[in-house]
Every structure is written in structure tokens, then in C-alpha cells.
Amino acid sequence: AQKVTQAQTEISVVEKEDVTLDCVYETRDTTYYLFWYKQPPSGELVFLIRRNSFDEQNEISGRYSWNFQKSTSSFNFTITASQVVDSAVYFCALSEAGNQGGKLIFGQGTELSVKP
Amino acid sequence: KAGVTQTPRYLIKTRGQQVTLSCSPISGHRSVSWYQQTPGQGLQFLFEYFSETQRNKGNFPGRFSGRQFSNSRSEMNVSTLELGDSALYLCASSPRDRTSNYGYTFGSGTRLTVV
């Protein structure tokens, strides 16, 4: 069965600190997709990144970076020099390929609080 | 281009009633998925529709149903509402076809309160 675990329920940092959000997943599929979403208080899930299982290259987008390691089934997300606007709940998610790909399995989310 | 539109944003219903939620996907997107978000259970998949056909279904009772129209707009219905159905219901649209996964764009959700 597929499963996503975000062990950190809440993280609190001071502005300008770096912070890493952990995500560990389980799947028996060889082809799958991993996602990160941000949910601000307004409720909408904002897409951050999508990665397929064959692409283990790390990615950097501004202050955001992602580290995908198939060997440890992890897809961690780092925010460098955090800002108050980064405060939100962050979700990691997994989906299969093909017909089952319309189903996202979410982790429980990590609530990040960035204090000024 | 316009994002995913969900209506209404807020809804208050009484136990035993039924409710219909609406989702208009991004133009050109044929896949629409629905999720329920509660503090206790987190984000859970309800179902996915693709070209008017239900393609995937989560572990929810038959009181939860949906449909998709020829213009890809989707509706979700919950009958005989229970207090535990109080949740944020999120809709997501995707340009994905039958074999590829291109990611999902979510709407702002409908917050349903059952009293």
C-alpha cells in the first residue's frame, strides 16, 4: 500500500533561519510521482513541485530546494532564509502513474511557523 | 487563465440533509478529483472523474457521489449528512490523460459545516 509520512507535525523557526521539512514515502510501484503543496490559512493548496520517480536530480527554485533520494524513499524540502510569508502547512503527496494517477496520497502535513 | 473555481465557499447544513458542491476546472483540463480535509483524518481522496467517467474512488460510503459533465465541470453530492461530514472539500483539476500525470491545481475549497 502507498503511504506518505511527514513526521514533523509543527516546526517553529525565526526569520532567516533555514528549515527542512521531511517526507518519507512507501510504494511498490516503480513509476510514481511526488509532490509538495503549500496550504496557507486561506485553504487553497498551492502547487510547489512535482517529481517523477526516474528523476533523482535535486531541484532549486529561489529559496526552495528539494532533495529526492530513492534509496531512502525520501523527498525532503528545504527553505533557505525563511520569511514570515512562508508560514503555512506543507504537504507531501504521492501518486501512481497511469489510471491510478488521479489519486494523491497525502502526508499529514507539517505546520511551519516563521516568527519575525 | 482562470483557476479552479469551487462554489459555494461556505455552507451550513443540518444533519440528514443533502448537499451538492460544484467545481469548474481549468479550461482544457479533463480530470477532476475531489478531496475531503478534516483535522483528524487529514486530506483524503474521494474520487476522480475523467471525461465524464469515474476513474478512481476512495474509501468513502455510498452517501458520497459525484459526476462530471461534458464541459468537465464536476459536482459532488453528499446525502443524509452526518456531523462527521463537516470538512473542507477540495477539488483539483489536471490536464493529465489516461497514461501521464501532469500534476494538479486545487481550488479554494468549500467549507461545509453540518449542525
Coordinates of C-alpha atoms in Angstrom, one line a residue:
Chain A
A1 CA 0.0 0.0 0.0
Q2 CA 1.1 3.6 -0.6
K3 CA 1.8 5.8 2.3
V4 CA 3.4 9.2 3.0
T5 CA 4.8 10.1 6.4
Q6 CA 5.6 13.6 7.5
A7 CA 7.0 13.0 11.0
Q8 CA 7.2 16.7 11.9
T9 CA 3.8 18.0 12.9
E10 CA 4.9 21.5 13.7
I11 CA 8.1 23.5 13.2
S12 CA 8.8 26.9 14.5
V13 CA 11.7 29.0 13.3
V14 CA 12.9 32.6 13.4
E15 CA 13.0 34.5 10.2
K16 CA 16.2 34.0 8.1
E17 CA 16.7 30.5 9.5
D18 CA 16.9 27.6 7.2
V19 CA 14.4 24.8 7.7
T20 CA 14.0 21.3 6.2
L21 CA 10.6 19.5 6.1
D22 CA 10.9 15.8 5.9
C23 CA 8.9 13.4 3.8
V24 CA 9.2 9.6 3.6
Y25 CA 7.1 7.6 1.3
E26 CA 6.2 3.9 0.7
T27 CA 5.2 2.4 -2.6
R28 CA 5.7 -0.8 -4.5
D29 CA 5.4 0.9 -7.9
T30 CA 8.5 1.6 -10.0
T31 CA 6.9 4.6 -11.6
Y32 CA 5.3 7.2 -9.4
Y33 CA 5.1 10.9 -8.8
L34 CA 5.9 13.0 -5.7
F35 CA 4.6 16.4 -4.9
W36 CA 4.8 19.2 -2.4
Y37 CA 1.9 21.6 -1.7
K38 CA 1.6 24.6 0.5
Q39 CA -1.6 25.5 2.3
P40 CA -1.9 29.0 3.6
P41 CA -4.7 29.9 6.0
S42 CA -7.0 30.7 3.1
G43 CA -7.2 26.9 2.5
E44 CA -6.2 26.6 -1.1
L45 CA -3.4 24.0 -1.9
V46 CA -0.7 25.7 -3.8
F47 CA 1.5 23.5 -6.0
L48 CA 5.2 23.8 -5.4
I49 CA 6.9 20.9 -7.2
R50 CA 6.3 17.6 -9.0
R51 CA 9.0 15.0 -9.4
N52 CA 8.7 11.6 -11.2
S53 CA 10.5 8.5 -9.8
F54 CA 13.0 8.4 -12.6
D55 CA 14.3 11.9 -11.9
E56 CA 16.5 12.0 -8.8
Q57 CA 18.1 15.3 -9.6
N58 CA 17.8 17.8 -6.8
E59 CA 16.0 21.0 -7.7
I60 CA 16.4 24.5 -6.5
S61 CA 13.8 27.3 -7.1
G62 CA 14.8 30.5 -5.4
R63 CA 14.8 29.9 -1.7
Y64 CA 13.3 26.5 -2.1
S65 CA 15.1 23.3 -2.8
W66 CA 14.2 19.6 -2.9
N67 CA 16.3 16.5 -2.2
F68 CA 14.9 13.3 -3.7
Q69 CA 16.6 10.1 -2.6
K70 CA 15.1 6.8 -3.8
S71 CA 17.5 4.8 -1.7
T72 CA 15.8 6.1 1.5
S73 CA 12.4 6.8 -0.1
S74 CA 12.6 10.4 1.0
F75 CA 11.7 13.7 -0.7
N76 CA 12.7 16.5 1.6
F77 CA 12.0 20.2 1.2
T78 CA 14.3 22.9 2.4
I79 CA 13.5 26.6 2.7
T80 CA 16.6 28.8 2.9
A81 CA 16.5 32.1 4.7
S82 CA 12.8 31.6 5.8
Q83 CA 10.4 34.5 5.8
V84 CA 7.2 35.2 7.7
V85 CA 5.2 34.6 4.4
D86 CA 6.5 31.0 4.4
S87 CA 4.2 30.3 7.4
A88 CA 1.7 27.7 6.2
V89 CA 1.0 23.9 6.3
Y90 CA 3.1 22.0 3.8
F91 CA 2.0 18.7 2.4
C92 CA 4.0 16.0 0.7
A93 CA 2.0 13.7 -1.6
L94 CA 2.5 10.6 -3.8
S95 CA 0.6 9.3 -6.8
E96 CA 0.9 6.3 -9.1
A97 CA 1.2 6.5 -12.8
G98 CA -1.5 5.5 -15.3
N99 CA -5.1 5.2 -14.5
Q100 CA -4.5 5.3 -10.7
G101 CA -2.6 8.6 -11.1
G102 CA -5.6 10.6 -10.3
K103 CA -5.4 9.8 -6.6
L104 CA -3.0 11.7 -4.4
I105 CA -1.9 10.2 -1.1
F106 CA -1.1 13.0 1.2
G107 CA 1.1 13.0 4.4
Q108 CA -0.4 14.6 7.5
G109 CA 1.3 17.9 6.8
T110 CA 3.9 20.0 8.6
E111 CA 2.8 23.3 10.0
L112 CA 5.6 25.8 9.7
S113 CA 5.6 28.9 11.7
V114 CA 8.2 31.6 10.9
K115 CA 8.4 34.3 13.5
P116 CA 9.9 37.7 12.9
Chain B
K1 CA -6.1 31.8 -17.3
A2 CA -8.8 31.2 -14.7
G3 CA -8.0 28.8 -11.9
V4 CA -10.2 26.1 -10.4
T5 CA -13.5 27.5 -9.2
Q6 CA -15.4 25.9 -6.4
T7 CA -18.9 27.1 -5.2
P8 CA -20.1 27.8 -2.7
R9 CA -17.2 28.8 -0.4
Y10 CA -19.1 28.2 2.8
L11 CA -22.1 26.1 3.5
I12 CA -24.1 25.2 6.7
K13 CA -26.4 22.3 6.6
T14 CA -28.5 20.3 9.1
R15 CA -27.9 16.6 9.8
G16 CA -29.9 14.4 7.5
Q17 CA -30.0 17.0 4.6
Q18 CA -28.1 16.6 1.4
V19 CA -25.7 18.9 -0.3
T20 CA -24.2 19.5 -3.7
L21 CA -20.8 21.1 -4.3
S22 CA -19.6 22.4 -7.6
C23 CA -16.2 22.5 -9.3
S24 CA -15.2 24.2 -12.5
P25 CA -11.8 23.0 -13.7
I26 CA -9.2 25.0 -15.6
S27 CA -10.2 25.2 -19.3
G28 CA -8.9 22.2 -21.1
H29 CA -8.4 20.0 -18.1
R30 CA -10.4 16.8 -18.3
S31 CA -9.5 15.3 -14.9
V32 CA -11.3 16.4 -11.8
S33 CA -10.6 15.0 -8.4
W34 CA -12.2 15.6 -5.0
Y35 CA -10.7 15.5 -1.6
Q36 CA -12.0 15.8 2.0
Q37 CA -9.9 17.6 4.6
T38 CA -10.5 17.3 8.3
P39 CA -8.3 17.9 11.3
G40 CA -8.5 14.3 12.3
Q41 CA -8.1 12.4 9.1
G42 CA -6.2 15.0 7.0
L43 CA -6.6 15.1 3.2
Q44 CA -8.4 12.1 1.9
F45 CA -9.2 11.2 -1.7
L46 CA -12.9 10.9 -2.6
F47 CA -13.0 10.2 -6.3
E48 CA -11.6 11.2 -9.7
Y49 CA -13.6 11.9 -12.9
F50 CA -12.1 11.8 -16.4
S51 CA -14.2 12.5 -19.5
E52 CA -17.4 12.1 -17.5
T53 CA -16.4 8.7 -16.1
Q54 CA -15.4 7.9 -12.6
R55 CA -11.9 6.5 -12.8
N56 CA -10.9 6.2 -9.2
K57 CA -12.8 6.1 -5.9
G58 CA -11.6 6.4 -2.3
N59 CA -12.9 4.7 0.8
F60 CA -16.0 6.7 1.5
P61 CA -19.5 5.4 2.0
G62 CA -22.1 5.5 -0.8
R63 CA -23.6 8.7 0.5
F64 CA -20.7 10.4 -1.3
S65 CA -21.2 10.6 -5.0
G66 CA -20.2 12.7 -7.9
R67 CA -20.5 13.3 -11.6
Q68 CA -18.8 15.2 -14.4
F69 CA -20.4 16.9 -17.2
S70 CA -19.4 17.2 -20.9
N71 CA -17.7 20.6 -20.2
S72 CA -15.6 18.9 -17.5
R73 CA -17.4 20.7 -14.7
S74 CA -18.0 18.4 -11.7
E75 CA -20.4 18.2 -8.9
M76 CA -20.1 16.3 -5.6
N77 CA -23.2 15.2 -3.6
V78 CA -23.4 14.1 0.0
S79 CA -26.7 12.7 1.1
T80 CA -28.0 12.1 4.6
L81 CA -25.4 14.4 6.1
E82 CA -23.7 13.5 9.4
L83 CA -21.8 15.7 11.8
G84 CA -18.6 14.0 10.8
D85 CA -19.1 15.2 7.2
S86 CA -18.1 18.7 8.4
A87 CA -14.9 19.4 6.4
L88 CA -13.1 21.4 3.8
Y89 CA -13.9 19.8 0.4
L90 CA -11.2 20.5 -2.2
C91 CA -11.4 20.0 -5.9
A92 CA -8.4 19.6 -8.2
S93 CA -8.1 19.7 -11.9
S94 CA -5.4 18.2 -14.1
P95 CA -4.5 18.1 -17.8
R96 CA -3.5 14.5 -17.3
D97 CA -4.6 12.0 -19.8
R98 CA -5.0 8.2 -19.4
T99 CA -1.4 7.5 -19.0
S100 CA 0.5 10.5 -17.9
N101 CA 0.4 12.6 -14.8
Y102 CA 0.9 16.3 -15.1
G103 CA 0.1 17.5 -11.6
Y104 CA -3.0 19.1 -10.1
T105 CA -4.3 22.6 -9.5
F106 CA -6.6 22.9 -6.5
G107 CA -9.5 25.2 -5.9
S108 CA -10.0 27.2 -2.7
G109 CA -12.4 24.7 -1.4
T110 CA -15.9 24.6 0.1
R111 CA -16.1 24.6 3.8
L112 CA -19.1 22.5 4.9
T113 CA -20.5 22.7 8.4
V114 CA -23.1 20.2 9.5
V115 CA -25.1 21.1 12.6

